[in-house]
Amino acid sequence: MPPLIIFALGVVGAAALVRWCVKEVHRVNSELDEVRTKASVEPHDRDAMPKLKRDPETGEYRPG
């Protein structure tokens, strides 16, 4: 009988762990959804951004 009790306690513990994980996933997803709705991305004017040109001596790209 003791192995059956130990197995039952393991099943109850596993169920509690799964339930906690599901609640935590829902909590984190709701926080992420709130952040996504709050953070509005402003469109950038590509013409106003500096262009990168390659330096012929070093081969690196620099603003210019």
CSV table of N, CA and C in Angstrom, one decimal:
chain,number,residue,atom,x,y,z
A,1,MET,N,0.8,-1.2,0.0
A,1,MET,CA,0.0,0.0,0.0
A,1,MET,C,0.9,1.3,0.0
A,2,PRO,N,2.0,1.3,0.7
A,2,PRO,CA,2.8,2.6,0.7
A,2,PRO,C,3.2,3.0,-0.7
A,3,PRO,N,3.6,2.1,-1.7
A,3,PRO,CA,3.9,2.6,-3.0
A,3,PRO,C,2.8,3.3,-3.7
A,4,LEU,N,1.5,2.8,-3.4
A,4,LEU,CA,0.4,3.4,-4.0
A,4,LEU,C,0.2,4.8,-3.5
A,5,ILE,N,0.4,5.0,-2.2
A,5,ILE,CA,0.3,6.3,-1.6
A,5,ILE,C,1.3,7.3,-2.1
A,6,ILE,N,2.5,6.8,-2.2
A,6,ILE,CA,3.6,7.6,-2.8
A,6,ILE,C,3.3,8.0,-4.2
A,7,PHE,N,2.8,7.1,-5.0
A,7,PHE,CA,2.4,7.4,-6.4
A,7,PHE,C,1.3,8.5,-6.4
A,8,ALA,N,0.3,8.3,-5.5
A,8,ALA,CA,-0.8,9.3,-5.5
A,8,ALA,C,-0.3,10.7,-5.1
A,9,LEU,N,0.6,10.7,-4.1
A,9,LEU,CA,1.2,12.0,-3.7
A,9,LEU,C,2.0,12.6,-4.9
A,10,GLY,N,2.7,11.8,-5.6
A,10,GLY,CA,3.4,12.3,-6.8
A,10,GLY,C,2.5,12.9,-7.9
A,11,VAL,N,1.4,12.2,-8.1
A,11,VAL,CA,0.4,12.6,-9.1
A,11,VAL,C,-0.2,14.0,-8.7
A,12,VAL,N,-0.5,14.1,-7.4
A,12,VAL,CA,-1.1,15.3,-6.9
A,12,VAL,C,-0.1,16.5,-7.0
A,13,GLY,N,1.2,16.2,-6.6
A,13,GLY,CA,2.2,17.2,-6.7
A,13,GLY,C,2.5,17.6,-8.2
A,14,ALA,N,2.5,16.7,-9.1
A,14,ALA,CA,2.7,17.0,-10.5
A,14,ALA,C,1.5,17.8,-11.0
A,15,ALA,N,0.3,17.5,-10.6
A,15,ALA,CA,-0.9,18.3,-11.0
A,15,ALA,C,-0.8,19.7,-10.5
A,16,ALA,N,-0.3,19.9,-9.3
A,16,ALA,CA,-0.2,21.2,-8.7
A,16,ALA,C,0.9,22.0,-9.4
A,17,LEU,N,2.0,21.3,-9.8
A,17,LEU,CA,3.0,22.0,-10.5
A,17,LEU,C,2.6,22.4,-11.9
A,18,VAL,N,1.8,21.6,-12.6
A,18,VAL,CA,1.3,21.9,-13.9
A,18,VAL,C,0.4,23.1,-13.8
A,19,ARG,N,-0.5,23.1,-12.8
A,19,ARG,CA,-1.4,24.2,-12.7
A,19,ARG,C,-0.7,25.5,-12.4
A,20,TRP,N,0.3,25.5,-11.5
A,20,TRP,CA,1.1,26.7,-11.3
A,20,TRP,C,1.8,27.2,-12.5
A,21,CYS,N,2.3,26.3,-13.3
A,21,CYS,CA,3.0,26.7,-14.5
A,21,CYS,C,2.1,27.3,-15.5
A,22,VAL,N,0.9,26.8,-15.7
A,22,VAL,CA,-0.1,27.3,-16.6
A,22,VAL,C,-0.5,28.7,-16.1
A,23,LYS,N,-0.8,28.9,-14.8
A,23,LYS,CA,-1.1,30.2,-14.3
A,23,LYS,C,0.0,31.2,-14.5
A,24,GLU,N,1.3,30.8,-14.4
A,24,GLU,CA,2.4,31.7,-14.6
A,24,GLU,C,2.5,32.1,-16.0
A,25,VAL,N,2.3,31.1,-16.9
A,25,VAL,CA,2.4,31.4,-18.4
A,25,VAL,C,1.3,32.4,-18.7
A,26,HIS,N,0.1,32.3,-18.2
A,26,HIS,CA,-1.0,33.2,-18.5
A,26,HIS,C,-0.6,34.6,-18.0
A,27,ARG,N,0.0,34.6,-16.8
A,27,ARG,CA,0.3,35.9,-16.2
A,27,ARG,C,1.4,36.6,-17.0
A,28,VAL,N,2.4,35.9,-17.4
A,28,VAL,CA,3.5,36.5,-18.2
A,28,VAL,C,2.9,37.0,-19.6
A,29,ASN,N,2.1,36.2,-20.2
A,29,ASN,CA,1.5,36.6,-21.5
A,29,ASN,C,0.7,37.8,-21.4
A,30,SER,N,-0.1,37.9,-20.3
A,30,SER,CA,-0.9,39.1,-20.1
A,30,SER,C,-0.1,40.3,-19.9
A,31,GLU,N,1.0,40.2,-19.2
A,31,GLU,CA,1.9,41.3,-19.1
A,31,GLU,C,2.6,41.7,-20.4
A,32,LEU,N,3.0,40.7,-21.2
A,32,LEU,CA,3.5,41.0,-22.5
A,32,LEU,C,2.5,41.7,-23.4
A,33,ASP,N,1.3,41.3,-23.4
A,33,ASP,CA,0.2,41.9,-24.2
A,33,ASP,C,0.0,43.3,-23.8
A,34,GLU,N,0.1,43.6,-22.5
A,34,GLU,CA,-0.1,45.0,-22.0
A,34,GLU,C,1.1,45.9,-22.6
A,35,VAL,N,2.3,45.3,-22.5
A,35,VAL,CA,3.4,46.1,-23.0
A,35,VAL,C,3.3,46.3,-24.5
A,36,ARG,N,2.9,45.3,-25.2
A,36,ARG,CA,2.8,45.5,-26.7
A,36,ARG,C,1.8,46.5,-27.0
A,37,THR,N,0.7,46.6,-26.3
A,37,THR,CA,-0.3,47.6,-26.6
A,37,THR,C,0.1,49.0,-26.2
A,38,LYS,N,0.9,49.1,-25.2
A,38,LYS,CA,1.4,50.5,-24.7
A,38,LYS,C,2.5,51.0,-25.6
A,39,ALA,N,3.4,50.1,-26.0
A,39,ALA,CA,4.5,50.6,-26.8
A,39,ALA,C,4.1,50.8,-28.3
A,40,SER,N,3.9,52.0,-28.7
A,40,SER,CA,3.6,52.3,-30.1
A,40,SER,C,4.9,52.7,-30.8
A,41,VAL,N,5.2,52.1,-31.8
A,41,VAL,CA,6.4,52.3,-32.6
A,41,VAL,C,6.1,53.5,-33.5
A,42,GLU,N,7.0,54.5,-33.4
A,42,GLU,CA,6.8,55.6,-34.3
A,42,GLU,C,7.6,55.3,-35.6
A,43,PRO,N,6.9,55.6,-36.7
A,43,PRO,CA,7.6,55.4,-38.0
A,43,PRO,C,8.8,56.4,-38.2
A,44,HIS,N,9.9,55.9,-38.7
A,44,HIS,CA,11.0,56.7,-38.9
A,44,HIS,C,11.0,57.2,-40.4
A,45,ASP,N,11.5,58.4,-40.5
A,45,ASP,CA,11.6,59.0,-41.8
A,45,ASP,C,13.0,58.5,-42.4
A,46,ARG,N,13.0,57.6,-43.3
A,46,ARG,CA,14.2,57.0,-43.8
A,46,ARG,C,15.1,58.1,-44.5
A,47,ASP,N,14.5,59.1,-45.1
A,47,ASP,CA,15.3,60.1,-45.8
A,47,ASP,C,16.1,61.0,-44.8
A,48,ALA,N,15.6,61.1,-43.6
A,48,ALA,CA,16.2,62.0,-42.6
A,48,ALA,C,17.3,61.2,-41.9
A,49,MET,N,17.4,59.9,-42.0
A,49,MET,CA,18.5,59.2,-41.3
A,49,MET,C,19.8,59.3,-42.1
A,50,PRO,N,20.9,59.3,-41.4
A,50,PRO,CA,22.2,59.4,-42.1
A,50,PRO,C,22.5,58.1,-42.9
A,51,LYS,N,23.1,58.3,-44.0
A,51,LYS,CA,23.4,57.2,-44.9
A,51,LYS,C,24.8,56.7,-44.5
A,52,LEU,N,25.1,55.4,-44.7
A,52,LEU,CA,26.4,54.9,-44.5
A,52,LEU,C,27.1,54.7,-45.8
A,53,LYS,N,28.4,55.2,-45.8
A,53,LYS,CA,29.2,55.0,-46.9
A,53,LYS,C,30.5,54.3,-46.5
A,54,ARG,N,31.0,53.5,-47.5
A,54,ARG,CA,32.1,52.6,-47.2
A,54,ARG,C,33.4,53.5,-47.3
A,55,ASP,N,34.2,53.3,-46.3
A,55,ASP,CA,35.6,54.0,-46.3
A,55,ASP,C,36.5,53.1,-47.2
A,56,PRO,N,37.0,53.6,-48.3
A,56,PRO,CA,37.8,52.8,-49.2
A,56,PRO,C,39.1,52.3,-48.6
A,57,GLU,N,39.6,53.0,-47.6
A,57,GLU,CA,40.9,52.6,-47.0
A,57,GLU,C,40.7,51.5,-46.0
A,58,THR,N,39.7,51.6,-45.1
A,58,THR,CA,39.6,50.5,-44.1
A,58,THR,C,38.5,49.5,-44.5
A,59,GLY,N,37.6,49.9,-45.3
A,59,GLY,CA,36.5,49.0,-45.7
A,59,GLY,C,35.3,49.0,-44.7
A,60,GLU,N,35.4,49.9,-43.7
A,60,GLU,CA,34.3,50.0,-42.7
A,60,GLU,C,33.3,51.0,-43.2
A,61,TYR,N,32.1,50.8,-42.8
A,61,TYR,CA,31.0,51.7,-43.2
A,61,TYR,C,30.9,52.8,-42.1
A,62,ARG,N,30.8,54.1,-42.6
A,62,ARG,CA,30.7,55.2,-41.7
A,62,ARG,C,29.6,56.1,-42.1
A,63,PRO,N,29.0,56.9,-41.2
A,63,PRO,CA,28.0,57.8,-41.6
A,63,PRO,C,28.6,58.9,-42.5
A,64,GLY,N,27.9,59.3,-43.5
A,64,GLY,CA,28.4,60.4,-44.3
A,64,GLY,C,27.7,60.6,-45.4
